[in-house]
Coordinates of C-alpha atoms (C1' of nucleotides) in Angstrom, one line a residue:
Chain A
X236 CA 202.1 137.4 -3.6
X237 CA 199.9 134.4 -2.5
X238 CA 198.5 135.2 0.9
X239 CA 199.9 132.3 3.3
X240 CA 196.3 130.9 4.7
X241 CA 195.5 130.3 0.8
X242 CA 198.6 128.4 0.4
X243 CA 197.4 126.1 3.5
X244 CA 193.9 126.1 2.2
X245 CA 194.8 124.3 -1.0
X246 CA 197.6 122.6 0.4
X247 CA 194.9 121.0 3.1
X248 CA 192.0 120.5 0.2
X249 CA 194.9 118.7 -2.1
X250 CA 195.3 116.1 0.7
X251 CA 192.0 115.5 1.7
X252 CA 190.6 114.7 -1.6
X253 CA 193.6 113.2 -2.7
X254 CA 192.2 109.5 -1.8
X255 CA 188.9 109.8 -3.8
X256 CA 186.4 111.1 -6.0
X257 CA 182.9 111.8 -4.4
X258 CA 180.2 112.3 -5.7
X259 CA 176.6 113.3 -4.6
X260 CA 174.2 111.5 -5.9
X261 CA 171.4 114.3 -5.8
X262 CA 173.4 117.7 -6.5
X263 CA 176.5 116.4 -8.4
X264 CA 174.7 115.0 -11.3
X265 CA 172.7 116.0 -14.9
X266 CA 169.0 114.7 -15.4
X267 CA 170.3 111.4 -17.1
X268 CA 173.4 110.0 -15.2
X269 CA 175.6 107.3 -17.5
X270 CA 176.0 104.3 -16.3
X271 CA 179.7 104.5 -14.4
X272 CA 181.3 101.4 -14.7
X273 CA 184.5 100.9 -12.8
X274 CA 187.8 98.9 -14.3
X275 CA 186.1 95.4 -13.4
X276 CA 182.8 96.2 -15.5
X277 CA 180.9 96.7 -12.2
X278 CA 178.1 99.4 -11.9
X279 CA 179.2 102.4 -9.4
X280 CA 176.1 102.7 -7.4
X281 CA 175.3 105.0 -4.9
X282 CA 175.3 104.2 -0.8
X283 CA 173.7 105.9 1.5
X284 CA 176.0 108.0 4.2
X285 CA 174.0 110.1 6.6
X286 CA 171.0 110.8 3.8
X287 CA 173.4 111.9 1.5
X288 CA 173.7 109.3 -1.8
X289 CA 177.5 109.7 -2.2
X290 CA 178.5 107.9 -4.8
X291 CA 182.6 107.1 -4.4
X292 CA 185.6 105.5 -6.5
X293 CA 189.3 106.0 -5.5
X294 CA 191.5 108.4 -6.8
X295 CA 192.9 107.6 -10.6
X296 CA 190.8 104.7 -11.3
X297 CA 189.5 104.5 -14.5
X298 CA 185.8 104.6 -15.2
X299 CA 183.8 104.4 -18.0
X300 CA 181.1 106.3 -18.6
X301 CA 178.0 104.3 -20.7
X302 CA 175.1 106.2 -22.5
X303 CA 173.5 102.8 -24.2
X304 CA 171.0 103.7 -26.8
X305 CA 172.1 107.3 -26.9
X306 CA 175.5 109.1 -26.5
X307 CA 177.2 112.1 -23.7
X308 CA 175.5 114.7 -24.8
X309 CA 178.8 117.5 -24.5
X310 CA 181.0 114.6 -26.3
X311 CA 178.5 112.9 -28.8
X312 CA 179.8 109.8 -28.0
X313 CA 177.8 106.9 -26.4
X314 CA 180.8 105.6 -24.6
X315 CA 183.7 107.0 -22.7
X316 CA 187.0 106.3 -20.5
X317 CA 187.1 109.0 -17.8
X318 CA 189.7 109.0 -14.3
X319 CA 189.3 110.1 -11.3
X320 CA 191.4 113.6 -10.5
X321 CA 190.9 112.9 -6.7
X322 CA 188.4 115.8 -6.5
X323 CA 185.1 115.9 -7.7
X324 CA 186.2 116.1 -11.8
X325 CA 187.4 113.7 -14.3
X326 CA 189.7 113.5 -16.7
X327 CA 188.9 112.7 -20.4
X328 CA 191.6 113.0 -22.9
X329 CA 193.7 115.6 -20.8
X330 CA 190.5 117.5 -20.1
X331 CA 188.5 117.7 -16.8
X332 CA 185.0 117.6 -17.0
X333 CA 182.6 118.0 -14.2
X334 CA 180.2 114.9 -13.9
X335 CA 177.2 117.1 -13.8
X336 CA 178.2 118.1 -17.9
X337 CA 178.6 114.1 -18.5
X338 CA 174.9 113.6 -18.8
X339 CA 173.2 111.5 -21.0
X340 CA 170.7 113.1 -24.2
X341 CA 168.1 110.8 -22.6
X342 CA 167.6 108.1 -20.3
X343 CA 170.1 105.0 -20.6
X344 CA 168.5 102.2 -21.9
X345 CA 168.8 98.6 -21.7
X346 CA 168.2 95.6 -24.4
X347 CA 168.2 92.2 -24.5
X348 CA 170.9 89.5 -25.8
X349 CA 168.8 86.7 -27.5
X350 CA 169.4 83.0 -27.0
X351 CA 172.6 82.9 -24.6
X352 CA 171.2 79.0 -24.0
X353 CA 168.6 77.1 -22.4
X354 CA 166.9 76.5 -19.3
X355 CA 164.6 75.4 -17.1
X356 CA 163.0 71.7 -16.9
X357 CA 164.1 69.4 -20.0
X358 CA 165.8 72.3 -21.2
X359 CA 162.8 73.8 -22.7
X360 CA 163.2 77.1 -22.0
X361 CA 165.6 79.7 -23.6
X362 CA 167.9 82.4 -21.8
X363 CA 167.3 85.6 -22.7
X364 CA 169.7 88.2 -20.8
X365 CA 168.5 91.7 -20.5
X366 CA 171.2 94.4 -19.7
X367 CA 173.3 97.4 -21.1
X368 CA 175.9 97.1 -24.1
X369 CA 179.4 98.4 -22.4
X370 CA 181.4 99.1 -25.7
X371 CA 179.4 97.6 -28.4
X372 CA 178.0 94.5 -29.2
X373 CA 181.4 92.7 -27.8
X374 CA 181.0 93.7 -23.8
X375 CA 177.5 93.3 -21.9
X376 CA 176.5 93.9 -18.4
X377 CA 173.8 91.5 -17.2
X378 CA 170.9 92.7 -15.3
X379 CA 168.2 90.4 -15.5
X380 CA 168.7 86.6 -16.8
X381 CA 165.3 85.7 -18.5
X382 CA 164.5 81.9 -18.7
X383 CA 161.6 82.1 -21.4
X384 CA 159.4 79.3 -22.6
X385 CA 158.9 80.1 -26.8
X386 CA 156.0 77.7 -27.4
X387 CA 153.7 78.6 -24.5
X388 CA 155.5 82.2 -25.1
X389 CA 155.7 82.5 -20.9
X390 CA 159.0 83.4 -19.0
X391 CA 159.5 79.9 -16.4
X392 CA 161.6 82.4 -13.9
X393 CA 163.9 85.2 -13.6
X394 CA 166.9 86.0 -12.3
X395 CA 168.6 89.0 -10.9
X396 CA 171.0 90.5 -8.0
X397 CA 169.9 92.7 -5.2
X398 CA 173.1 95.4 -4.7
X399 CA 172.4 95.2 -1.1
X400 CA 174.8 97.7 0.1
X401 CA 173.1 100.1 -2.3
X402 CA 169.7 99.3 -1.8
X403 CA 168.8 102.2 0.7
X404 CA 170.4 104.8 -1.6
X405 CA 167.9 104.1 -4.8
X406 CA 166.7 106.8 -7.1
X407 CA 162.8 107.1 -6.3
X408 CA 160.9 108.2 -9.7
X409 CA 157.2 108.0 -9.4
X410 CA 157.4 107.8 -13.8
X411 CA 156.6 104.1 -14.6
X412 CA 157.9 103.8 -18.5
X413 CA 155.2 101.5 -20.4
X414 CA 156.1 97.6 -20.9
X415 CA 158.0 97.1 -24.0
X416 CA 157.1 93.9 -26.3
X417 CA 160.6 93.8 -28.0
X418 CA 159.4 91.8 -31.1
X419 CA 159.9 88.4 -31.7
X420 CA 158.9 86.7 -28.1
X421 CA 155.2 86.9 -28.7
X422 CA 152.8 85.7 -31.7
X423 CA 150.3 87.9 -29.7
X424 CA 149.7 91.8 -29.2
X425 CA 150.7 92.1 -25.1
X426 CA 149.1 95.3 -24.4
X427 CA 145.9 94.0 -26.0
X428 CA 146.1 90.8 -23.8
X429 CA 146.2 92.0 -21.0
X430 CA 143.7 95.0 -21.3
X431 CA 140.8 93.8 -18.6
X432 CA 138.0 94.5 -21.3
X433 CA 140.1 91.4 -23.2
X434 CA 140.4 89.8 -20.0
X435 CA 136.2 89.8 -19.6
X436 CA 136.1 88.6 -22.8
X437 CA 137.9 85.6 -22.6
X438 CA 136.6 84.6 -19.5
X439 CA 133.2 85.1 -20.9
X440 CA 134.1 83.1 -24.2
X441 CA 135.8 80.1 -21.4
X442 CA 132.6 80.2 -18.9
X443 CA 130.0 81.1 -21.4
X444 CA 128.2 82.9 -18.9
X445 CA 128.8 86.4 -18.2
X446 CA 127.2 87.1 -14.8
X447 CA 129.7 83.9 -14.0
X448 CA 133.0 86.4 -15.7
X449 CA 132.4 89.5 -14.2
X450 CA 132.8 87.3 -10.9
X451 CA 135.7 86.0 -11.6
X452 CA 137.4 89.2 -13.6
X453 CA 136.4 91.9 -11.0
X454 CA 138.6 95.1 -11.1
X455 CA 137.1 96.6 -8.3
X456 CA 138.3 93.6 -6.2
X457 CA 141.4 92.9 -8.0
X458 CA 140.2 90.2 -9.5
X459 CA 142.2 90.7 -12.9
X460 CA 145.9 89.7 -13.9
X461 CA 148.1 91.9 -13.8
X462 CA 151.6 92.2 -15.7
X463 CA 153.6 91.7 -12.6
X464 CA 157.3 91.8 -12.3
X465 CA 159.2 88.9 -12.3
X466 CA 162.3 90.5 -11.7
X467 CA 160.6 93.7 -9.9
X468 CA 161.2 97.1 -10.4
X469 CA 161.9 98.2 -7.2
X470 CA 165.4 96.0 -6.5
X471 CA 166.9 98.1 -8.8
X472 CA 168.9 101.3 -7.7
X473 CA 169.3 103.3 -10.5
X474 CA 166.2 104.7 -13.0
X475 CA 167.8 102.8 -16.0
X476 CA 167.9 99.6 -14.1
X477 CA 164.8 100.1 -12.9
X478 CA 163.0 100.4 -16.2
X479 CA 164.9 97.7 -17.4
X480 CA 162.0 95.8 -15.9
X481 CA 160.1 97.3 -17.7
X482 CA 159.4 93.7 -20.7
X483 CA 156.7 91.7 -21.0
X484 CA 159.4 88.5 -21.1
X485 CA 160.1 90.1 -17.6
X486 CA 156.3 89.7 -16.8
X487 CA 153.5 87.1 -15.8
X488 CA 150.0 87.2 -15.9
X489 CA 149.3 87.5 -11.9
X490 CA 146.6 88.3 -10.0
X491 CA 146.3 91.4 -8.9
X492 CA 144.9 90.8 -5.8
X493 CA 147.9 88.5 -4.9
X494 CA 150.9 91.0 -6.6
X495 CA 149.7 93.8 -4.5
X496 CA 149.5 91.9 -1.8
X497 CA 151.5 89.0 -0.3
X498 CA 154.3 89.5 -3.4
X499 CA 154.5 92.9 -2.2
X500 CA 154.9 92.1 1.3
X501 CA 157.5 89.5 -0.1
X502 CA 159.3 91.5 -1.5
X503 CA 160.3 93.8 1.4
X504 CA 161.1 91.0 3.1
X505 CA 163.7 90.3 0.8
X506 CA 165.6 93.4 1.2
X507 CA 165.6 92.7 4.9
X508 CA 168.0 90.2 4.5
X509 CA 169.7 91.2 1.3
X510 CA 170.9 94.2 3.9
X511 CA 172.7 91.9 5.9
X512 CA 174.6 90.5 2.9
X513 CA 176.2 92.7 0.0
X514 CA 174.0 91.3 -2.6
X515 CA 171.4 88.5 -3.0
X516 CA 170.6 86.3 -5.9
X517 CA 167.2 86.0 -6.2
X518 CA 165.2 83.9 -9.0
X519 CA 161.3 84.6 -9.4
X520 CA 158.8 82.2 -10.7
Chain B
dC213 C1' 151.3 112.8 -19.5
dT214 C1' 147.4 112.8 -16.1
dA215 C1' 143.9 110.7 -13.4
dC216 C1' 142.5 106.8 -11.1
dC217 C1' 142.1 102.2 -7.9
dG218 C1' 143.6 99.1 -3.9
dT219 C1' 146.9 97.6 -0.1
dC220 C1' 150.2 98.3 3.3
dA221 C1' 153.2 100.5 6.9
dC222 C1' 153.6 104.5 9.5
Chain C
dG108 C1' 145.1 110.0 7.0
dT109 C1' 149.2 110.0 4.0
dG110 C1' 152.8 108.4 1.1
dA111 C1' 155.1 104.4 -1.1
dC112 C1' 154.1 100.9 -4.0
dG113 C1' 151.5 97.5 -7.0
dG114 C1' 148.5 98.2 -10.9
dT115 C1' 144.8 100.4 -14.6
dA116 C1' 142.8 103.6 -18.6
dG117 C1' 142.5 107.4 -22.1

DNA sequence: CTACCGTCAC
DNA sequence: GTGACGGTAG
């Protein structure tokens, strides 16, 4: 016989979690989350409730859960539909799953989608879109919208939307992925360009005097460009959002000196008033 | 991956 | 001074 207090106890738990699934952002899940999309092809993000990054949907809505570039590591399968149970499982194929064994085989990766159209003055510039494939080639969510110049091989601006509401409940990870060229954008070897020993040389090679280039490219001083972010890293909430930064087309020769300082500073004021709105379009350039 | 530099807010 | 953040090199 079931004692009567149990009876209450799952009678009580059944109600209470009968509204929702939540999720904790920092004990609930594996080393490399999916991407969760809900039914309208939104990312579910995490918001910060009381230091806790609870991440939330309502009970029986469909998600789908998005390895791009690998798959689910238990289901071998890059792409999934999952529901909510209205506890803290989901159900796949008349199977609950924890969302801790729904991890990725590595980190989530975005790509680009080439030539959507063009853009900026005269139309000379092209829109490149970088983001994560949904199901395949046919569905695409856009994260950053690229407006790249192919003969002076330079990005004019990009574009991208601060998740305000999400903002303060951001994975932090100190690893910094290396820029990625993604072939085809530049007749030029990035990494070599912007190296500062190539940097002195140039400038050298432009002043013909070399007293006259180690003025002007100074590391010590931050006299030196830098790759910095057009779109930066840092409005992003999740890790594979983040590093979806991460391309030279999202990049601009800058100077260091300004990119770690007033841009910076810029920056942070941003988020200042993207948290008094739920998100913020913001185009850098 | 590790070690390093400079700026800023606290 | 420390940690977060913007970078660098090997």
């Amino acid at each position: 016989m079931v004692p009567y207090s149990l009876c209450i106890a799952v009678l009580f738990c059944t109600l209470a979690w009968a509204d929702e699934c939540a999720w904790d952002r920092d004990v609930d899940f594996s080393e490399n989350p999916p991407i969760i999309f809900d039914e309208s092809f939104e990312i579910v993000r995490p918001v910060l409730e009381d230091n806790y990054r609870m991440v939330r949907v309502t009970a029986g809505s469909k998600l789908i859960l998005d390895c791009p570039g690998t798959n689910i590591t238990s289901l071998a399968v890059t792409t999934v539909e999952a529901t909510c149970d209205g506890g803290r499982n989901l159900w796949i194929d008349d199977k609950t799953w924890e969302m801790k064994d729904l991890g990725c085989t590595a980190e989530a990766a975005a790509t680009i989608r080439r030539n959507t159209g063009s853009c900026g003055s005269e139309d000379i510039g092209v829109i490149h879109i970088i983001g994560f494939e949904i199901l395949g080639p046919e569905s695409f969510y856009e994260l950053i919208r690229v407006c790249f110049d192919p003969t002076s091989e330079t990005t004019l601006y990009s574009q991208n939307v601060i998740k305000g509401r999400n903002i303060a409940a951001k994975d932090v990870d100190p690893n910094r992925p290396d820029f990625k060229t993604s072939s085809g954008f530049f007749t030029v070897s990035m990494s070599s360009v912007y190296s500062q020993n190539s940097q002195l040389n140039l400038m050298t090679e432009l002043l013909g005097d070399s007293d006259l280039a180690s003025q002007t490219i100074n590391v010590s001083k931050e006299f030196y460009f830098a790759k910095g972010h057009l779109a930066p890293d840092a409005d992003f909430v999740t890790v594979p959002e983040q590093d979806a930064t991460y391309f030279y087309i999202n990049a601009v020769p800058q100077w260091q000196a300004f990119n770690n300082g007033n841009w910076k500073v810029s920056a942070k004021e941003t988020w200042q008033v993207c948290g008094e709105f739920v998100m913020l379009e913001q185009v850098n350039g």
